[in-house]
XYZ file of C-alpha atoms in Angstrom:
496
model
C 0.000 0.000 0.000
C 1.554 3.418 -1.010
C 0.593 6.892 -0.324
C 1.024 10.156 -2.844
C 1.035 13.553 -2.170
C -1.799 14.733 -5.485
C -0.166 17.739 -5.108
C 3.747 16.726 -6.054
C 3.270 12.891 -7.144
C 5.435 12.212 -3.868
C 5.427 9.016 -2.065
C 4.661 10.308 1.241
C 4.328 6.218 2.841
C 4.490 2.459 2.217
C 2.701 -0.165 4.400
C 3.776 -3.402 3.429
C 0.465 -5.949 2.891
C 3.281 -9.010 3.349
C 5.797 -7.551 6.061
C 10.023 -6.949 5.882
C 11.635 -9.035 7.798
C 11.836 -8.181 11.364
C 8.548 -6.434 10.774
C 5.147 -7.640 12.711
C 3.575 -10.121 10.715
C 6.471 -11.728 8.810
C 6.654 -14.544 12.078
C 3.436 -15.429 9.924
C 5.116 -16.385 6.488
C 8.220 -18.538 5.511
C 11.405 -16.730 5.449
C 12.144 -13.387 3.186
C 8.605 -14.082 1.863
C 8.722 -10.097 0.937
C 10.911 -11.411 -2.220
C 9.597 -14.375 -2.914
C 5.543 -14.013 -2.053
C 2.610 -12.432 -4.135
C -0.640 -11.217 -3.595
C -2.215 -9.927 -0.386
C -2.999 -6.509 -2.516
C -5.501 -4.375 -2.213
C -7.492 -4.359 -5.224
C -11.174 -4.195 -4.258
C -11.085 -0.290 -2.857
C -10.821 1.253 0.439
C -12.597 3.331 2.769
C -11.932 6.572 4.622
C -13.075 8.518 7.592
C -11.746 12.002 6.982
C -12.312 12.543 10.777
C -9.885 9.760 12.389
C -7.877 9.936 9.584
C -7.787 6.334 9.190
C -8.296 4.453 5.489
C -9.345 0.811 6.214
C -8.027 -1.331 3.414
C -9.306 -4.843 2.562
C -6.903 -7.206 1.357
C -6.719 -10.353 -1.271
C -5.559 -13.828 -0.651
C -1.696 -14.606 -0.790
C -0.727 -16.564 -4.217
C -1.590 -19.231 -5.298
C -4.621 -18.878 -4.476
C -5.273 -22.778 -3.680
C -2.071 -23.962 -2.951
C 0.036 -22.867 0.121
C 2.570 -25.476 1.115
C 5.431 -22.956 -0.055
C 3.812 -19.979 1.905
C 3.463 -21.460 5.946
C 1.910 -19.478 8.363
C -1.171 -17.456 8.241
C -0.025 -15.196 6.188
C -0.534 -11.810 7.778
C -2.033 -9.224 6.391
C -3.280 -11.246 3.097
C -7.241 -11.583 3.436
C -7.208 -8.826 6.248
C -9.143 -5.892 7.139
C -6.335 -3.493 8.149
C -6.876 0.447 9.516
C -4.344 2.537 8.777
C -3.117 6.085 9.693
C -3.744 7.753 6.764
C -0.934 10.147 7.546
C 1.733 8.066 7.922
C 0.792 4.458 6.589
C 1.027 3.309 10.810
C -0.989 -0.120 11.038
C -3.657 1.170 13.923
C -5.270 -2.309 13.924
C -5.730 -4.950 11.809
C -8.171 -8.248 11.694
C -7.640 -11.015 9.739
C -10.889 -12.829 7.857
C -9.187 -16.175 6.770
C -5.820 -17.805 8.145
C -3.870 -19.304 4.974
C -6.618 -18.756 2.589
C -6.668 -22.067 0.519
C -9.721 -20.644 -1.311
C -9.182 -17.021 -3.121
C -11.634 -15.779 -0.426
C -10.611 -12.036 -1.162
C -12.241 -9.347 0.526
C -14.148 -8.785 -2.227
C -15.235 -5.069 -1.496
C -15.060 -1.828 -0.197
C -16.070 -1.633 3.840
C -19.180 0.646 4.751
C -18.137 2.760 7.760
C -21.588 2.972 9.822
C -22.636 4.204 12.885
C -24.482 1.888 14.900
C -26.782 2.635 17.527
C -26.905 0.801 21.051
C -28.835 2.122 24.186
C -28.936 5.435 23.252
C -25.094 5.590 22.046
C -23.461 5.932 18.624
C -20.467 3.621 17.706
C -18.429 3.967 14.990
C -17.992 0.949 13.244
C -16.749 -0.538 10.175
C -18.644 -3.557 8.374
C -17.225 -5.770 5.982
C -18.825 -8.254 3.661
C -17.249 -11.360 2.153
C -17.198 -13.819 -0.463
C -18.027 -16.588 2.231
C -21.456 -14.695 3.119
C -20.215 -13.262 6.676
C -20.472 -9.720 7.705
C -17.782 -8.387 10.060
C -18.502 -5.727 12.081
C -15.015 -3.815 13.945
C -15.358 0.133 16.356
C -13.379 2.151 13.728
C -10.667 3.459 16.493
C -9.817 0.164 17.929
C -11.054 -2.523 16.223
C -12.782 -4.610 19.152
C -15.083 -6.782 17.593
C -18.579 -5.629 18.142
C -20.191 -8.860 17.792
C -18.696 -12.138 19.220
C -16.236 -13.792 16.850
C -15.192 -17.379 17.098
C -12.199 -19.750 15.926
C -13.505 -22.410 14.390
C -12.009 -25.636 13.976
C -11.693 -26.774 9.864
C -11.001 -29.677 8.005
C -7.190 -30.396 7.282
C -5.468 -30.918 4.124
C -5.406 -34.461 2.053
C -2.003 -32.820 -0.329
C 0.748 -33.161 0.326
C 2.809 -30.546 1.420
C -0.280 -28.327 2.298
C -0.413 -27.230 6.125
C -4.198 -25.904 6.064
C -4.852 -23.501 9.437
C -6.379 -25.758 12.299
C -9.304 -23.108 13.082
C -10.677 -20.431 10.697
C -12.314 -16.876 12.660
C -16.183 -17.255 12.057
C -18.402 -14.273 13.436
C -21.655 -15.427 15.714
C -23.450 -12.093 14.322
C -24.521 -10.824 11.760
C -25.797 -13.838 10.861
C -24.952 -15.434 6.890
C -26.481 -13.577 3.973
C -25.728 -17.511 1.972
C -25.778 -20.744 2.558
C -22.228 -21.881 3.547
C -22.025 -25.829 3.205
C -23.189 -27.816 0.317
C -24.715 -31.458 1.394
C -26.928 -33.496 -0.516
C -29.833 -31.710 0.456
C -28.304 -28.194 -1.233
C -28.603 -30.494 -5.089
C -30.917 -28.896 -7.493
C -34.528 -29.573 -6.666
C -35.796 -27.837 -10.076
C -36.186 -31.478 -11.789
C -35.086 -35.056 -11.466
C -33.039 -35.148 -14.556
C -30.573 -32.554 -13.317
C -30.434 -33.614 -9.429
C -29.890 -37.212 -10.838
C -26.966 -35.771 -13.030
C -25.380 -33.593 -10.406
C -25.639 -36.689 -7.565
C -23.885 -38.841 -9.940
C -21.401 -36.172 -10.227
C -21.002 -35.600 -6.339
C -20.059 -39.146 -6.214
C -16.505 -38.161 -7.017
C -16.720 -34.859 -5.634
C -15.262 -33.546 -1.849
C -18.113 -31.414 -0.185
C -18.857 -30.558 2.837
C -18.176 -27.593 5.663
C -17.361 -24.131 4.518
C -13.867 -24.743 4.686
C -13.044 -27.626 2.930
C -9.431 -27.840 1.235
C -8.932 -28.034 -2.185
C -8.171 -31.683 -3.116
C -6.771 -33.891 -6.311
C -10.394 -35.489 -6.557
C -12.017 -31.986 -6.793
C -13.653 -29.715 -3.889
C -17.513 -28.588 -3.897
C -16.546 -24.445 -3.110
C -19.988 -23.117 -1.470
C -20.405 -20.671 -1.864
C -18.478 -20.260 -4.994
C -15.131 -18.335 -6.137
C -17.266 -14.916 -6.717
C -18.987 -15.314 -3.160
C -21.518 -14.590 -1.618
C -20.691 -11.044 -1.865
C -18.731 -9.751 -4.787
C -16.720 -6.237 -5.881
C -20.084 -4.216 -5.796
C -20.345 -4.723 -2.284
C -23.451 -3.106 0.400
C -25.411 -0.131 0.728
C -26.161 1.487 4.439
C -28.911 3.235 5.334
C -28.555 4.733 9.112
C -31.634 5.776 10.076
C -32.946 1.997 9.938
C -29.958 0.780 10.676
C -29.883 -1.549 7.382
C -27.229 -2.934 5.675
C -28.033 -4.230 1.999
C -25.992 -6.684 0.152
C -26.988 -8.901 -3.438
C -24.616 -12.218 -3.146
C -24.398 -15.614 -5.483
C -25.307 -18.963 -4.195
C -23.789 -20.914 -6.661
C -21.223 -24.145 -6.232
C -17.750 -24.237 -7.861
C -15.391 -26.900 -8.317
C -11.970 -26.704 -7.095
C -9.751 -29.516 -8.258
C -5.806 -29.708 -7.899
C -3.440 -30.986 -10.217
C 0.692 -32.059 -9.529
C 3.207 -29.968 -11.562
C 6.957 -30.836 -11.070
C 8.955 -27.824 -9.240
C 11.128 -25.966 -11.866
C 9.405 -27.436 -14.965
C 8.983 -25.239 -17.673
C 5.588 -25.924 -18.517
C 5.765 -23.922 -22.102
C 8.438 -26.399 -23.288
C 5.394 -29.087 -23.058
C 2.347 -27.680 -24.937
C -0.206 -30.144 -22.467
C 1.728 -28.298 -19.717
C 0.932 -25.207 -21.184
C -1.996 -25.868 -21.729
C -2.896 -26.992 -17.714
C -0.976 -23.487 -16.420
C -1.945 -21.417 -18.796
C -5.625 -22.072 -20.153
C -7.301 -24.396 -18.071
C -7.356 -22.135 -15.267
C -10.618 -20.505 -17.492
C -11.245 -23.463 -19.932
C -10.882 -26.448 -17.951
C -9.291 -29.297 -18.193
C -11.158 -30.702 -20.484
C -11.312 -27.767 -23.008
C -15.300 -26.874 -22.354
C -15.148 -24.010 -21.014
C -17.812 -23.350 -17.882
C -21.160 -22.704 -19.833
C -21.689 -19.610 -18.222
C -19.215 -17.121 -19.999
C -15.896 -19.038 -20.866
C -16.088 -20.792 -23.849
C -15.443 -24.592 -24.936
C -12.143 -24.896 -26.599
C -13.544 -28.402 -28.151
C -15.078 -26.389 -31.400
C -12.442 -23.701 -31.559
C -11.125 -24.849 -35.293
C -15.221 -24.273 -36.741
C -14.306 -20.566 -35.450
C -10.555 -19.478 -35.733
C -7.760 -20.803 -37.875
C -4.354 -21.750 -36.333
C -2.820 -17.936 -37.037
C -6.003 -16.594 -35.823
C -5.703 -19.043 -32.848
C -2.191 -17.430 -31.949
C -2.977 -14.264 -32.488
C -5.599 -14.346 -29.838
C -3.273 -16.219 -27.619
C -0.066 -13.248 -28.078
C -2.750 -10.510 -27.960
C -5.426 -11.100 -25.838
C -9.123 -10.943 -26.974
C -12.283 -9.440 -25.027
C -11.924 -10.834 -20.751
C -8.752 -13.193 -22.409
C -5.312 -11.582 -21.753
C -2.318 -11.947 -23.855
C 0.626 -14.171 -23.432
C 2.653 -12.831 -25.747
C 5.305 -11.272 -22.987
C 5.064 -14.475 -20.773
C 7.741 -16.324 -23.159
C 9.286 -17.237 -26.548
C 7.108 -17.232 -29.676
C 7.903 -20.441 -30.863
C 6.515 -22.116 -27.238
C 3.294 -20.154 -27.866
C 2.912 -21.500 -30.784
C 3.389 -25.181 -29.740
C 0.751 -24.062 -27.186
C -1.781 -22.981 -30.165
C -1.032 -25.926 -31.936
C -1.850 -27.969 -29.054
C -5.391 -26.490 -28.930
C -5.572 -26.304 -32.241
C -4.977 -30.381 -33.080
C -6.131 -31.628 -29.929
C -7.914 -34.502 -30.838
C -4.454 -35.752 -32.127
C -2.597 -35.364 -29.064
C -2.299 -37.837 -25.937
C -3.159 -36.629 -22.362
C -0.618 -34.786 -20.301
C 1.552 -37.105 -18.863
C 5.305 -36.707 -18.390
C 5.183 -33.128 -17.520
C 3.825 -34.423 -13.518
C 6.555 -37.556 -13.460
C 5.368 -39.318 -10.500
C 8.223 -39.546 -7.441
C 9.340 -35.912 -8.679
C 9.294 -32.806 -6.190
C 5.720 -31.296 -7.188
C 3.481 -28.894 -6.245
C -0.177 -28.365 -6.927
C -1.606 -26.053 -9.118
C -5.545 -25.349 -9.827
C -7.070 -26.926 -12.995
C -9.266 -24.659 -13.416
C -12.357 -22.158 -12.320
C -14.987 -24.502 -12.626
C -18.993 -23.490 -11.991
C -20.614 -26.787 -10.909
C -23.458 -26.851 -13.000
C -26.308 -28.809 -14.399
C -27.018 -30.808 -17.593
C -28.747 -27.582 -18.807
C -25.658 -25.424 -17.929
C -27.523 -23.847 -14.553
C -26.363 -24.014 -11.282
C -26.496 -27.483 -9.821
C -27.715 -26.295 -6.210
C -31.068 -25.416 -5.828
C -32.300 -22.041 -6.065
C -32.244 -19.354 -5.194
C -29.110 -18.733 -7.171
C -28.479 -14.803 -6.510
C -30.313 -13.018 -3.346
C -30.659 -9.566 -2.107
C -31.265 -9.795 1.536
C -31.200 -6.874 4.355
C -29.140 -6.965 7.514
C -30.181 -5.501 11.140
C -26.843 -4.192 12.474
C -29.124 -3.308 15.435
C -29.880 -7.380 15.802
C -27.641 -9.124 13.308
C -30.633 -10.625 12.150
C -31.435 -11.503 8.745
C -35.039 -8.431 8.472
C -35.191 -10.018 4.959
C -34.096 -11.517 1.724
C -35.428 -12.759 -1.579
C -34.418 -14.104 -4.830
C -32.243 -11.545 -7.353
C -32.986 -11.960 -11.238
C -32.883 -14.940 -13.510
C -30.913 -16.414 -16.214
C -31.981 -15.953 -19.543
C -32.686 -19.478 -20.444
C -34.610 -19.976 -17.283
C -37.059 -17.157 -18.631
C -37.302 -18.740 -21.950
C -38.525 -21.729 -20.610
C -40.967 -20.093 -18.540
C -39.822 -19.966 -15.236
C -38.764 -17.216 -13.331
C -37.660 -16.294 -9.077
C -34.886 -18.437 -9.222
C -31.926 -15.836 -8.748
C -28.866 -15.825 -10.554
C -25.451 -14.524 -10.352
C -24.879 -11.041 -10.063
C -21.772 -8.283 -10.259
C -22.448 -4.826 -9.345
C -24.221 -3.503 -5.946
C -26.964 -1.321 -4.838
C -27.598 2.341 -4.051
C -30.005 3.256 -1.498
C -31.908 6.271 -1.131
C -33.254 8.637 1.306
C -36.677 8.243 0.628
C -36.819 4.379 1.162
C -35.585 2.716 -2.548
C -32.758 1.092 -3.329
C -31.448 0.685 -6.802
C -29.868 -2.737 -8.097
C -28.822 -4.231 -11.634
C -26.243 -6.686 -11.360
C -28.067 -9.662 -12.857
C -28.381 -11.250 -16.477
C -31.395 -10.557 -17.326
C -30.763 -6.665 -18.138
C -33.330 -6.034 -15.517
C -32.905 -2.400 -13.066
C -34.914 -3.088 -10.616
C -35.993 -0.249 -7.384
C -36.773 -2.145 -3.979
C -38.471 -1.030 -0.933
C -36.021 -0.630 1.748
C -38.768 -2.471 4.565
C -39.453 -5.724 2.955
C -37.596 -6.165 -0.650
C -40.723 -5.835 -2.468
C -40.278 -4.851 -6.563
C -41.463 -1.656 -6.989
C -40.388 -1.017 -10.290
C -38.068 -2.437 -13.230
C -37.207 -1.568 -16.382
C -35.445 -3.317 -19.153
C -32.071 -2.020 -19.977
C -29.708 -2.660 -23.944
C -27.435 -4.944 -21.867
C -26.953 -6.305 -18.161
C -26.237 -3.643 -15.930
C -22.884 -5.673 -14.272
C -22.281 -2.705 -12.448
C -23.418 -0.224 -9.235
C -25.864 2.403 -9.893
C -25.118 6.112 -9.055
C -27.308 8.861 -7.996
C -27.503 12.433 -8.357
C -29.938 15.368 -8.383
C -29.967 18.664 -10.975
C -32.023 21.280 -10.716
C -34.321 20.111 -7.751
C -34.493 16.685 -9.689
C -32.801 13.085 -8.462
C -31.594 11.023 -11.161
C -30.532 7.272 -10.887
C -27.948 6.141 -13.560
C -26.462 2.807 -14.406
C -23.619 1.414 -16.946
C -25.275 -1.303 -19.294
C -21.970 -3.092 -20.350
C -23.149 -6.714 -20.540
C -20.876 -9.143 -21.585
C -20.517 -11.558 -18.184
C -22.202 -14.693 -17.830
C -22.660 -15.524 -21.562
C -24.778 -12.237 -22.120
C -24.242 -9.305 -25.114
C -21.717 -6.737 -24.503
C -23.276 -3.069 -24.264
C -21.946 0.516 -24.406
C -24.340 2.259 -22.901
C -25.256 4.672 -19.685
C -28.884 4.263 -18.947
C -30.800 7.429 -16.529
C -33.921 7.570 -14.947
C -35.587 10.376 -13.123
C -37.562 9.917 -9.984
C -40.775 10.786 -9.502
């Protein structure tokens, strides 16, 4: 984390998100692990109170994000909420969400600073949201815990190598905006064909508790890699003391693969391949059904040139890998995907008895014969939180997926990116979902009150202004997530 002066471009401070040596913290990683670790950045915003002058600063997971036998320790401040003195970078407090994240559980968003009312007296708090569905509440000067938090024992680790944390911090209050552990009961209930399909499916499949290690066979991740609560984050309103958060409640698949320690994996094109593409694609080249393509049909698309020129440059979401190494191994890599029907499976690139390590094979939605979620619905919420209580005051199913419309169905939630706004008056605003739906809600029970259809899917968070007298309520309609059209368009409504 840096500090500049706007005025002279001067760095005026530097906290360091994984510490020097000798610094607090770096008992928590393996030696010198400033040099040799990544991640633990900052990268889904801040907050500020202007009045402490404190910025709180929510931090990702260390990397990789699913293997961490060469990073021991918890891993301080990765996946932290950490307050800061905003005039000289001094760590005032800090509170860490998950020890040795195993499970790119980010904090996903921006904190609300609120001010919470009990018997008569105002507290300043901060309240976080999270990918696994918990809110955590901290006073904004000392960051006591304002409701209880617990440490949790978790599962261990089944890879080798891998020394999982023995407890995981899990707050009493607020209670969970999601459901956080996947059992047989959680399988699709919206017909026999797919619950049959995704049984069959678990039969190979870890699942379980919340925390649940990645494993070789493949890990159910519930909720999935994109939460529970995502980058848009929650609205506050004070004077009911609401918080207001849209989350996913759909299952991913995290399953582990060997690599060999110091192989190249661009000198073996199915090595490549696994470090490279599968990550998105899969290991089996089709993609995720719900954005990512299928690799399996790529030659009725793109030639082989057109294939590597997409691979060097980077098309749409995809980024290039043209500076990652030599031209001739990306090309081997293209040809791979290109003739891979004549190719055998990877193989010699893992040698068994050789010093490994595990790598992901891939972000994997666990999904249906039809290509929907394979828990049952609701698969996106919006729900409202009583910081008074920590009581769920309500929640209820957030858009639909296309296809479900089509067939005729409809309330069964669906994935969503972007938050809400709320209002004085009593609304709150919210797009977020795939249907291209902006939809106002009553702040006192989630109730509709109005929607309009918009040229793409809003995948963003609504702003609000007023000119001349007059509120308006904009949104950005730029599509293009969850297999929906791209847009280009800013979409404003006035209120009555």
């Amino acid at each position: 984390m840096r500090a500049f002066d706007v005025r002279t471009g001067e760095m005026r401070w530097i906290f360091h998100t994984i510490p020097l040596a000798g610094q607090f913290g770096a008992e928590t990683w393996q030696p010198n692990a400033a040099e040799t670790a990544g991640g633990a950045n900052a990268w889904a915003g801040m907050a500020v109170d202007e009045e402490r002058g404190l910025v709180f600063v929510p931090t990702g997971s260390a990397a990789g994000d699913f293997y961490g036998g060469e990073r021991p320790g918890d891993n301080l401040f990765a996946n932290s909420l950490v307050a800061l003195d905003a005039r000289d970078g001094t760590r005032r407090w800090h509170q860490q969400i998950v020890h040795h994240d195993l499970w790119d559980r980010d904090l996903p968003a921006p904190p609300n600073l609120v001010v919470l009312q009990r018997d008569g007296v105002e507290i300043p708090a901060v309240a976080q949201v999270t990918k696994t569905g918990d809110t955590y509440v901290f006073h904004r000067d000392t960051g006591e815990t304002l409701f209880p938090i617990e440490e949790r024992s978790v599962p261990s680790s089944t890879i080798d190598g891998e020394v999982a944390s023995p407890t995981q911090p899990r707050p009493l209050l607020p209670r969970p905006f999601v459901r956080q552990e996947f059992t047989l009961r959680d399988v699709t209930d919206r017909n026999e064909v797919a619950a049959a399909a995704v049984r069959e499916s678990l039969a190979e499949l870890r699942f379980g508790p919340l925390f649940e290690p990645p494993s070789l066979a493949g890990t159910i991740q519930y909720p999935g890699l994109d939460g529970g609560a995502e980058w848009g984050g929650a609205a506050w309103n004070e004077q009911s003391q609401l918080l207001f958060i849209n989350a996913n409640q759909v299952p991913w698949i995290v399953k582990m693969v060997a690599v060999e320690k110091g192989f190249d994996p661009f000198s073996d094109p199915a090595g490549g391949y696994t470090l490279a593409c599968a990550g998105c694609h899969g290991m089996d080249m089709k993609g995720d059904g719900a954005g990512i393509p299928s690799l399996l049909d790529v030659t009725d698309r793109l030639s082989y040139l057109e294939i590597y020129r997409v691979m060097r440059d980077g098309r749409g979401r995809m980024p290039g890998f043209g500076g990652m190494t030599e031209w001739w191994e990306l090309a081997g890599l293209a040809g791979y995907i290109y003739f891979a029907d004549e190719y055998d499976a990877p193989s010699k690139w893992a040698a068994a008895g050789g010093d490994l390590e595990y790598i992901s094979a891939g972000y994997q939605r666990f999904l249906d014969p039809d290509f929907l979620p394979a828990s049952r619905p609701p698969w996106g919420t919006f729900s409202a939180i009583d910081m008074q209580t920590g009581e769920i005051r309500w929640q209820v199913p957030l858009g639909d997926y296309p296809k479900v419309l089509a067939s005729g169905d409809s309330g069964l939630g669906a994935e969503n990116y972007g938050g809400p706004v709320a209002t004085a008056g009593g609304l709150l605003f919210l797009a977020a979902t795939p249907d291209s739906r902006f939809r106002a809600f009553d702040q006192r029970t989630g109730e509709v009150l109005w929607q309009a259809d918009l040229p793409a899917p809003g995948f963003a968070t609504p702003a609000t202004y007023a000119v001349g007298g007059r509120q308006f309520v904009v949104i950005a309609a730029g599509g293009g997530k969850l297999e929906q059209p791209s847009g280009s368009s800013y979409v404003a409504f006035a209120l009555p």
